[in-house]
PDB file of C-alpha atoms in Angstrom:
ATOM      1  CA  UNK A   1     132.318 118.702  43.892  1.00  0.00           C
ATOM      2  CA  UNK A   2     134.101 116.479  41.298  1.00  0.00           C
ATOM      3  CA  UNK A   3     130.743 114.578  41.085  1.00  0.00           C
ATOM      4  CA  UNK A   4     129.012 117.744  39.930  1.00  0.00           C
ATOM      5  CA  UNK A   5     131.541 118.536  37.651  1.00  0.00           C
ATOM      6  CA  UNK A   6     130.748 115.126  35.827  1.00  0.00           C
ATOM      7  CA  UNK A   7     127.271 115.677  36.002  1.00  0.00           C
ATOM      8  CA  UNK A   8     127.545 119.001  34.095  1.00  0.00           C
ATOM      9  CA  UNK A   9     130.128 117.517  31.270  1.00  0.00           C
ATOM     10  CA  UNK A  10     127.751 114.357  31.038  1.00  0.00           C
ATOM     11  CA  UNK A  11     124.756 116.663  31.357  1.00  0.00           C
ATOM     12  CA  UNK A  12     127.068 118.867  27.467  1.00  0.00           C
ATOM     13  CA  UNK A  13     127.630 115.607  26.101  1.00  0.00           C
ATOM     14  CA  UNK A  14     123.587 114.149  26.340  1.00  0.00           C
ATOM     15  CA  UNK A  15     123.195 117.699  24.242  1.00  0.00           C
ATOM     16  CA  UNK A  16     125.402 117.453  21.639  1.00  0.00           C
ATOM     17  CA  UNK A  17     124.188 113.640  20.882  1.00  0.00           C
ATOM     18  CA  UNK A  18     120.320 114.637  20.983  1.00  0.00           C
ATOM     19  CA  UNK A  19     121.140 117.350  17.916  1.00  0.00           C
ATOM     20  CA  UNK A  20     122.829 118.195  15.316  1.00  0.00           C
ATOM     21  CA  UNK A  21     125.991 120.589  14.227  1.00  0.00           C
ATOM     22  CA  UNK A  22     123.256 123.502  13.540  1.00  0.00           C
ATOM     23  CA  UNK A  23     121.708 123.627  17.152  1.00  0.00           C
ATOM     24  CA  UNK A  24     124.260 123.009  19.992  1.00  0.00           C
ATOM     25  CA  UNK A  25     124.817 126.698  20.839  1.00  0.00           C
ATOM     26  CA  UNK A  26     124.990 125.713  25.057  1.00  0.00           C
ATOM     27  CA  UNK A  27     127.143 122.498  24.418  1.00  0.00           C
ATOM     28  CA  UNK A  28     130.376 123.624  24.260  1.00  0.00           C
ATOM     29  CA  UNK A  29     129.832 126.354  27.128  1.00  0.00           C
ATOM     30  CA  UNK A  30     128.322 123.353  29.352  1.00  0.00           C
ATOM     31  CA  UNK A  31     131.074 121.326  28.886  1.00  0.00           C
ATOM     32  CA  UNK A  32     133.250 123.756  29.340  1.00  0.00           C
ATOM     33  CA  UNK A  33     131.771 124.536  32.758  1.00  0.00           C
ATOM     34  CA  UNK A  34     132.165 121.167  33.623  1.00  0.00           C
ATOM     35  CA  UNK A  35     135.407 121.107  32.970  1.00  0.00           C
ATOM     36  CA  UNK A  36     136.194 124.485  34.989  1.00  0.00           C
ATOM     37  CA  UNK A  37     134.444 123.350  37.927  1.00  0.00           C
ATOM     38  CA  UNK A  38     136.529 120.503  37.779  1.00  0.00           C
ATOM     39  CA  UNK A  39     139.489 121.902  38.109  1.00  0.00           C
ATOM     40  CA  UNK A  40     138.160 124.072  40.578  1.00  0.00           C
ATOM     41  CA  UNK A  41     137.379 120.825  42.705  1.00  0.00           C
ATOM     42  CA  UNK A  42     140.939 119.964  42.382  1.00  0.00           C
ATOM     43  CA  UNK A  43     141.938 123.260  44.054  1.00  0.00           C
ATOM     44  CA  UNK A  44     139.525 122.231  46.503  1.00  0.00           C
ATOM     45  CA  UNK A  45     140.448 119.131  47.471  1.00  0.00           C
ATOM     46  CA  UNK A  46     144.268 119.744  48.013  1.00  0.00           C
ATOM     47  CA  UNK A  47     143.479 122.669  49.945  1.00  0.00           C
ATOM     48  CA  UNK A  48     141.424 120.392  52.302  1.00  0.00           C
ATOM     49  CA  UNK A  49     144.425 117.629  52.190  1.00  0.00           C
ATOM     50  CA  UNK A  50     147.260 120.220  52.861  1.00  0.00           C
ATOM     51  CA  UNK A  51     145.208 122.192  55.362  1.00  0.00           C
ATOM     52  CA  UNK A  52     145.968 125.171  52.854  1.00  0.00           C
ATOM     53  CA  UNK A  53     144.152 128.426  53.526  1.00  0.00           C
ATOM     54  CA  UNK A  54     145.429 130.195  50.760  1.00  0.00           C
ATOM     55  CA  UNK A  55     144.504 127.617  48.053  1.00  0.00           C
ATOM     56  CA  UNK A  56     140.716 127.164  50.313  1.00  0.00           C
ATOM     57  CA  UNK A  57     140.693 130.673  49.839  1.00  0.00           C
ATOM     58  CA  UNK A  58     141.498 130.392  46.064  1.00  0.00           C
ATOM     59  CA  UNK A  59     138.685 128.116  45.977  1.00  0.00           C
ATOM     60  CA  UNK A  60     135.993 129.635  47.496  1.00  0.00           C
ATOM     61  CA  UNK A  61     136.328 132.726  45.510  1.00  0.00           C
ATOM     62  CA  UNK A  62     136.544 131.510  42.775  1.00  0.00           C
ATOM     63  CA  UNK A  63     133.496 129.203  43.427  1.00  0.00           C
ATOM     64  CA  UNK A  64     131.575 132.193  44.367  1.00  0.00           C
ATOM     65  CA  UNK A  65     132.094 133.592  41.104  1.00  0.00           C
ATOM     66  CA  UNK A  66     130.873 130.371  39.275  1.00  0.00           C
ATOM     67  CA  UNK A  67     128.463 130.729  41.707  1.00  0.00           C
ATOM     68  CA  UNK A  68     127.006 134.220  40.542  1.00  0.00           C
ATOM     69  CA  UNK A  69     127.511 133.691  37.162  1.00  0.00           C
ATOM     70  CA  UNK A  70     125.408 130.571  37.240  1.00  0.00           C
ATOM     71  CA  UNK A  71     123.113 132.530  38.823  1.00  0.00           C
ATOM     72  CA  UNK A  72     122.698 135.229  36.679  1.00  0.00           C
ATOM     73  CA  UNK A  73     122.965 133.444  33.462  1.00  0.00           C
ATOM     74  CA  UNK A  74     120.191 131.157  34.898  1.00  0.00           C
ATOM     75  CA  UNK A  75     117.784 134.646  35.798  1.00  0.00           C
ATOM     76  CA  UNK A  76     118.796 136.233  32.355  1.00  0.00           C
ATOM     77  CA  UNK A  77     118.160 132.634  30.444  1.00  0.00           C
ATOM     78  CA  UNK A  78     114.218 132.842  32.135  1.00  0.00           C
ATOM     79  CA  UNK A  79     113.935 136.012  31.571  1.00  0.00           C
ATOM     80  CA  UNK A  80     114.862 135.874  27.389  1.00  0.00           C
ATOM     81  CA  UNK A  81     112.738 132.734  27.389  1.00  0.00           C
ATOM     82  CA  UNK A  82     109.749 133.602  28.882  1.00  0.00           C
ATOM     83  CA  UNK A  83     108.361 134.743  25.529  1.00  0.00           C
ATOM     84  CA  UNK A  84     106.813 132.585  22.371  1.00  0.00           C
ATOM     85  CA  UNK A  85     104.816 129.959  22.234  1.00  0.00           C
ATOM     86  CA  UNK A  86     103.305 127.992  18.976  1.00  0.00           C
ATOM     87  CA  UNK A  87     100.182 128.734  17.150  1.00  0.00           C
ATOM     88  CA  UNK A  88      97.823 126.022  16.286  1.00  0.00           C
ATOM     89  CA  UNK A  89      95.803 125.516  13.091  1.00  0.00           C
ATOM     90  CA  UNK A  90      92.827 123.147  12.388  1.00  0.00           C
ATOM     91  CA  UNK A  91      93.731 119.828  10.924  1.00  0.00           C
ATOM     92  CA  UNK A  92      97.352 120.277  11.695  1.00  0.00           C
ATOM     93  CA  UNK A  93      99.233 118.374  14.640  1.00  0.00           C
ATOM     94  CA  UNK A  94     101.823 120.494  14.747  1.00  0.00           C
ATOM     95  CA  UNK A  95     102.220 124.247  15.480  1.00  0.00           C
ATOM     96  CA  UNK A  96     103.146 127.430  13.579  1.00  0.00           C
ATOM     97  CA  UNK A  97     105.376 130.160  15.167  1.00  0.00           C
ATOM     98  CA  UNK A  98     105.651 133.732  15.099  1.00  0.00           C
ATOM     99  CA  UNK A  99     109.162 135.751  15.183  1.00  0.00           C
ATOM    100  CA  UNK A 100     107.509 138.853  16.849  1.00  0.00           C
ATOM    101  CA  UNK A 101     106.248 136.596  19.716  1.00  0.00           C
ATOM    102  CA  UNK A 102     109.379 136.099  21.354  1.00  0.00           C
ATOM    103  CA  UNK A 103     111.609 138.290  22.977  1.00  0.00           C
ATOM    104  CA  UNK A 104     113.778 141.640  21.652  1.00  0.00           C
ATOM    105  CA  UNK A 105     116.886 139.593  22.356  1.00  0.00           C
ATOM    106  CA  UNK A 106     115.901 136.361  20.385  1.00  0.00           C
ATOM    107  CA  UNK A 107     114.704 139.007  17.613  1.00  0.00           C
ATOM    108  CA  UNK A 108     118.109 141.055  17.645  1.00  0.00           C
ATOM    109  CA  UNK A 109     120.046 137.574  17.343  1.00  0.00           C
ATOM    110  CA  UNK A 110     118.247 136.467  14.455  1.00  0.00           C
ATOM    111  CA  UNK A 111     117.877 139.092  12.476  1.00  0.00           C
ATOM    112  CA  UNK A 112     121.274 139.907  12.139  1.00  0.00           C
ATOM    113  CA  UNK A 113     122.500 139.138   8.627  1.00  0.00           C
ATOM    114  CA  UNK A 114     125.900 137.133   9.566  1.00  0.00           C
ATOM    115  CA  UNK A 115     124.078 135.221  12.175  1.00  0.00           C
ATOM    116  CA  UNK A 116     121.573 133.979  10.436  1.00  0.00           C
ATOM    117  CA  UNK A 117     123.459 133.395   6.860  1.00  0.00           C
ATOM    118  CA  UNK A 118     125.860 131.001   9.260  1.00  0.00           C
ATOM    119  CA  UNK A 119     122.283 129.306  10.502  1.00  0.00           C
ATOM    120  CA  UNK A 120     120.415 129.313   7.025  1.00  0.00           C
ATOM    121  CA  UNK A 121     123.854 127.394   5.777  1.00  0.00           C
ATOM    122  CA  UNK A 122     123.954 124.800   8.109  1.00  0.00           C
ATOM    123  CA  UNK A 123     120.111 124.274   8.488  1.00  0.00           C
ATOM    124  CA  UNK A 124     120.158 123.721   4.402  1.00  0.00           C
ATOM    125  CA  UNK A 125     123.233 121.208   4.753  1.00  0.00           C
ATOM    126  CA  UNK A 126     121.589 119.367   7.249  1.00  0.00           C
ATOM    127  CA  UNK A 127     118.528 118.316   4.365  1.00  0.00           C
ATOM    128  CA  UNK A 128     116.159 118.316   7.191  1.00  0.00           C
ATOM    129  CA  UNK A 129     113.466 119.241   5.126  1.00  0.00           C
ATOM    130  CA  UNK A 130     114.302 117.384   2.104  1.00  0.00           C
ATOM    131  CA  UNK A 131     114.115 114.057   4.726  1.00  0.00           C
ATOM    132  CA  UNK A 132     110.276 115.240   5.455  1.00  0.00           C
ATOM    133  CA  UNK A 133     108.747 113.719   2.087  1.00  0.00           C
ATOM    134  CA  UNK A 134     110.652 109.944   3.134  1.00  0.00           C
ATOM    135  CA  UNK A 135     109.244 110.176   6.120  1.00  0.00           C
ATOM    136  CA  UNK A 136     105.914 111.210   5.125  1.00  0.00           C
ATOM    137  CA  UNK A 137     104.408 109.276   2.178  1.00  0.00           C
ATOM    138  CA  UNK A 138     100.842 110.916   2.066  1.00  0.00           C
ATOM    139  CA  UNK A 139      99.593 114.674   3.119  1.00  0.00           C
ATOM    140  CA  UNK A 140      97.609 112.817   5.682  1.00  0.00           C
ATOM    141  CA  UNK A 141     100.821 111.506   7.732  1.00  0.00           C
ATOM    142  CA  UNK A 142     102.240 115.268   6.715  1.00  0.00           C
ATOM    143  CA  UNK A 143      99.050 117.341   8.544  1.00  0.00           C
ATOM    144  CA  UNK A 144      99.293 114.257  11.749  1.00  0.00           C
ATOM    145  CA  UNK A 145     102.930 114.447  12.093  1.00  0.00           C
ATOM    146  CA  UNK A 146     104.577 116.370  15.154  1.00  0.00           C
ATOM    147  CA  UNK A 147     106.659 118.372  13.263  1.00  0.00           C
ATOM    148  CA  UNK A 148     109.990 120.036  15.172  1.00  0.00           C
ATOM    149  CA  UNK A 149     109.561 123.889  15.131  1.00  0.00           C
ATOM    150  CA  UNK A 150     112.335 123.930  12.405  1.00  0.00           C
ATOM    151  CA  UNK A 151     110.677 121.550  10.156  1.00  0.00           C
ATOM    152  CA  UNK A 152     107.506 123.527  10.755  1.00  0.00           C
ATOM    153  CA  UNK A 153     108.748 126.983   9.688  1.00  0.00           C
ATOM    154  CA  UNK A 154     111.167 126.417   7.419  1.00  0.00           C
ATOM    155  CA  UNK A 155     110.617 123.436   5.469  1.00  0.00           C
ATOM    156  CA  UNK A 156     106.871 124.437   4.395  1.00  0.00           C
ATOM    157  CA  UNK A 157     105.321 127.980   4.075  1.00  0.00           C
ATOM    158  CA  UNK A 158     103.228 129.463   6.203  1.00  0.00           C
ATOM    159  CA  UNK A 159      99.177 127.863   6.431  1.00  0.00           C
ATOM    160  CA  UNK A 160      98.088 131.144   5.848  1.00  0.00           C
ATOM    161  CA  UNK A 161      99.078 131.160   2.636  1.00  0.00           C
ATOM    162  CA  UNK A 162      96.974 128.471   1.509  1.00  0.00           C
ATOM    163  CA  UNK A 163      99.393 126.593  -0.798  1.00  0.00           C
ATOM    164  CA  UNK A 164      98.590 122.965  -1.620  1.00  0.00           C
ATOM    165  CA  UNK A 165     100.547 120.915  -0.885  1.00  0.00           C
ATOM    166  CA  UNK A 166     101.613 118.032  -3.182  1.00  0.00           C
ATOM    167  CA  UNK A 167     103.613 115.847  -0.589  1.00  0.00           C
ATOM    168  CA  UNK A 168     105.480 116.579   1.776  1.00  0.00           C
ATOM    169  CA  UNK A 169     108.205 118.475   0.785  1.00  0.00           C
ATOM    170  CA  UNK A 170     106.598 120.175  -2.249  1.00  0.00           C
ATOM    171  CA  UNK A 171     103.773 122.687  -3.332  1.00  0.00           C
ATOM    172  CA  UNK A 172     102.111 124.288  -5.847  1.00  0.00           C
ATOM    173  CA  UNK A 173     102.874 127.207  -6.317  1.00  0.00           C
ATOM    174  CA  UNK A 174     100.595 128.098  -9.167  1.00  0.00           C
ATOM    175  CA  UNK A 175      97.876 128.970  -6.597  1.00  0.00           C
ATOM    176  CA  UNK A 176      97.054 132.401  -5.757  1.00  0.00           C
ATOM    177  CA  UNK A 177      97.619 133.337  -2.448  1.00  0.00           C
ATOM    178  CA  UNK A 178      95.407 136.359  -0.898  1.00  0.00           C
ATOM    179  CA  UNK A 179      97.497 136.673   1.958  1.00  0.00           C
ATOM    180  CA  UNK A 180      99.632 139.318   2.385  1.00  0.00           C
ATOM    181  CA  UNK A 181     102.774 137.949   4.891  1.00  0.00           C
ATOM    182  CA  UNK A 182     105.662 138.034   2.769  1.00  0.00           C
ATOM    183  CA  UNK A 183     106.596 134.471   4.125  1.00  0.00           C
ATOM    184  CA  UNK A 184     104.117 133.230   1.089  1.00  0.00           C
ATOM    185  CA  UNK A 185     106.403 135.295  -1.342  1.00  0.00           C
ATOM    186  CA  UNK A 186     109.324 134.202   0.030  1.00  0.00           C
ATOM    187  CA  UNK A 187     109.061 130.365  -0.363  1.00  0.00           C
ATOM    188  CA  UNK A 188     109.822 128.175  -3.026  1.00  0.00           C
ATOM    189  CA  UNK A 189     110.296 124.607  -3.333  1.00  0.00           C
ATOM    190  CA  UNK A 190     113.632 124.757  -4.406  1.00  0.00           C
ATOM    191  CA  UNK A 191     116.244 122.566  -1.469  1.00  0.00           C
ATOM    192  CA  UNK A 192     118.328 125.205  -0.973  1.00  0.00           C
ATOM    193  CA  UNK A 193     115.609 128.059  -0.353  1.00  0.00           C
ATOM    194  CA  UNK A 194     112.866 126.591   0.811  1.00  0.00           C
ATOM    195  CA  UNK A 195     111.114 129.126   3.396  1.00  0.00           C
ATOM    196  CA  UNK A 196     115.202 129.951   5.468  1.00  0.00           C
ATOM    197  CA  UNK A 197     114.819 133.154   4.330  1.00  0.00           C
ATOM    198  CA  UNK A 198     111.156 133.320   6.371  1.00  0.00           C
ATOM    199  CA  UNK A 199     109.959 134.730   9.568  1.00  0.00           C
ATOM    200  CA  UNK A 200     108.592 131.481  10.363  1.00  0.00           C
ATOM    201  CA  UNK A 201     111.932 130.441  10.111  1.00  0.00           C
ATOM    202  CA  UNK A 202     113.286 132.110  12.607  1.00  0.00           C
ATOM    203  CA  UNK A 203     111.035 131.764  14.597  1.00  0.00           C
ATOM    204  CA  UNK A 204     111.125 128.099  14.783  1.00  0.00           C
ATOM    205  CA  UNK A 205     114.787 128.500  15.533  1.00  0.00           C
ATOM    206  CA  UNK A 206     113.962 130.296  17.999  1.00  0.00           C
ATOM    207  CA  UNK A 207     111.689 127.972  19.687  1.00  0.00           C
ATOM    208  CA  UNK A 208     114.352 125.435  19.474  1.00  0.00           C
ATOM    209  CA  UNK A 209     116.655 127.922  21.184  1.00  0.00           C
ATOM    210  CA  UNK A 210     114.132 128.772  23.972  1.00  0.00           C
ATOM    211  CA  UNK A 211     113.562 125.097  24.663  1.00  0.00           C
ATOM    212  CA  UNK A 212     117.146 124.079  24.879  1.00  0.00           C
ATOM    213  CA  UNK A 213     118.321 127.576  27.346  1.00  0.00           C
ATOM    214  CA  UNK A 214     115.111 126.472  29.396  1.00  0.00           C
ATOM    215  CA  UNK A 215     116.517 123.076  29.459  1.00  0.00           C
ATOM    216  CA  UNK A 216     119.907 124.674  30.644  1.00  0.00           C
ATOM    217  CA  UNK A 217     118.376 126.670  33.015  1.00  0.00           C
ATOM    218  CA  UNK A 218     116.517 124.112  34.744  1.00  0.00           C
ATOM    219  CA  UNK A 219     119.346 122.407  35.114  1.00  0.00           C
ATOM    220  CA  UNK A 220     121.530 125.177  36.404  1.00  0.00           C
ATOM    221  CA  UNK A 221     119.356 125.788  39.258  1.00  0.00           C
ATOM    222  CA  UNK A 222     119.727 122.738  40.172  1.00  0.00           C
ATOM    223  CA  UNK A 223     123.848 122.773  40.026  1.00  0.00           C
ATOM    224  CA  UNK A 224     123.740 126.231  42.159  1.00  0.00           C
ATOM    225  CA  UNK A 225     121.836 124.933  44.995  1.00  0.00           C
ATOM    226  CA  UNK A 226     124.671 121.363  44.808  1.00  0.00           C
ATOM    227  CA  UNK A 227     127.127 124.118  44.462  1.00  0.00           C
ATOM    228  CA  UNK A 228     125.977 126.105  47.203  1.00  0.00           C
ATOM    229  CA  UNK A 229     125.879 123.612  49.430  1.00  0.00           C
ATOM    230  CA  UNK A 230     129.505 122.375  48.467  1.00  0.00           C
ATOM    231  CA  UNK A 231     130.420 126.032  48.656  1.00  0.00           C
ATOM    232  CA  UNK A 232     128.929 125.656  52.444  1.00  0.00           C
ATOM    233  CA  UNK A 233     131.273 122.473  52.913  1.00  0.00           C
ATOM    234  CA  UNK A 234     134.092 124.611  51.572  1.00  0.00           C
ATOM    235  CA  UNK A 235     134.007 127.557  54.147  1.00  0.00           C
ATOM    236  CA  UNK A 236     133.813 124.885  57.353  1.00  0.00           C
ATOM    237  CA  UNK A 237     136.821 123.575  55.777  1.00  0.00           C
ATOM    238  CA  UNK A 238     139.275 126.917  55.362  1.00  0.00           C
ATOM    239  CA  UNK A 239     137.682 127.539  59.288  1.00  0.00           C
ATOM    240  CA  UNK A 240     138.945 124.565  60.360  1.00  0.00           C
ATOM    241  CA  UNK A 241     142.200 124.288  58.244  1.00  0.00           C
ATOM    242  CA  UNK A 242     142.813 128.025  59.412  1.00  0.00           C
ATOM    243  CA  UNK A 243     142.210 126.603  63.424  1.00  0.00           C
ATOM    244  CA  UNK A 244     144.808 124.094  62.878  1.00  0.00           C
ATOM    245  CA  UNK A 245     147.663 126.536  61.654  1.00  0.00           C
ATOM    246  CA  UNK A 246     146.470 129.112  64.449  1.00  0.00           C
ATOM    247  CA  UNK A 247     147.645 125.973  67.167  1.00  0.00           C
ATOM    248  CA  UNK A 248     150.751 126.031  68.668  1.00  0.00           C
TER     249      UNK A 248
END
């Protein structure tokens, strides 16, 4: 069990060094886990040394709760992520998202004022979008780039609303727009507005988000089957610990 616990803390730390500050809402609460389950296995394993029923019963109770709350994190995480997907356009590599398409959760989350204020902050800190026009000399490499779902919805506005764009992290403005999503009033090219305050916005955060609590929850059905079969180990061992105190 103390090989699982290192799996999950390695498992928080490979998160937190594949993103930045803005997006590691599951590291902390992986690691964390990691570290519980640790000290769970330490419970464990002097229960099995001292023959201890009361600390193998310690364990396996509180292993079954782990156990069920792995669980039903892992259903609830499939079930808030099973809606939203990207949009395509012509000419573009990358996709467009929609808030609407994903689910009443992800929607309530987002559209809460203090939430997203705390993301809009960090997102404009993190000059993601202000990096797009080094990275992308020509509109060409711009419309054949595979843009992150961030980049896509809140560095740019919306194809739909038809502005030009001048390079990569600028457009004109001057052109009228006949569309009527208010994402194409809402931009501007200034660094710190941008298109955060967009629906395309948030819903390229929340494509990031869906990825990264699918990644989780891949992985945590893999930890409850190793943990189910160390919780199997477990209960042979508080049988036989509680057979050796029952000899005479």
């Amino acid at each position: 069990m103390g090989q699982s616990s290192y799996n999950v803390i390695i498992f928080g730390v490979w998160m937190s060094t594949h993103n930045d500050g803005c997006r590691r809402s599951l590291t902390f609460p992986v690691i964390a886990l990691g570290g519980f389950i640790f000290l769970i296995s330490i419970i464990g394993f002097l229960g099995a040394c001292k023959r201890s029923v009361a600390l193998l019963w310690i364990y396996l109770v509180v292993l079954l709760i782990v156990l069920i709350a792995i669980l039903v994190f892992t259903v609830l995480a499939f079930i808030v992520t099973n809606n939203g997907s990207g949009h395509t356009n012509p000419g573009l590599r990358y996709k467009e998202y929609k808030l609407n398409d994903y689910s009443s959760w992800f929607l309530k989350q987002l559209n809460n004022t203090n939430n997203w204020n705390r993301l809009k902050s960090c997102l404009v800190k993190s000059e993601q979008c202000r990096k797009l026009s080094k990275r992308y000399k020509t509109i060409k490499q711009l419309k054949s780039a595979e843009l992150t779902p961030i980049e896509a919805g809140c560095c740019r506005p919306p194809s739909e609303c038809g502005y030009p764009a001048v390079n990569a992290s600028y457009y004109d403005l001057s052109f009228h727009s006949i569309s009527s999503y208010k994402d194409c009033k809402l931009y501007k090219n200034l660094r710190t507005i941008k298109c955060y305050n967009c629906d395309s916005c948030k819903a390229g955060v929340a494509q990031y988000m869906k990825t990264e609590w699918r990644l989780v929850a891949i992985f945590n059905v893999v930890l409850f089957v190793v943990l189910s079969m160390v919780y199997f180990v477990g209960c042979c061992a508080r049988r036989n610990a509680a057979s050796y105190r029952s000899k005479p």
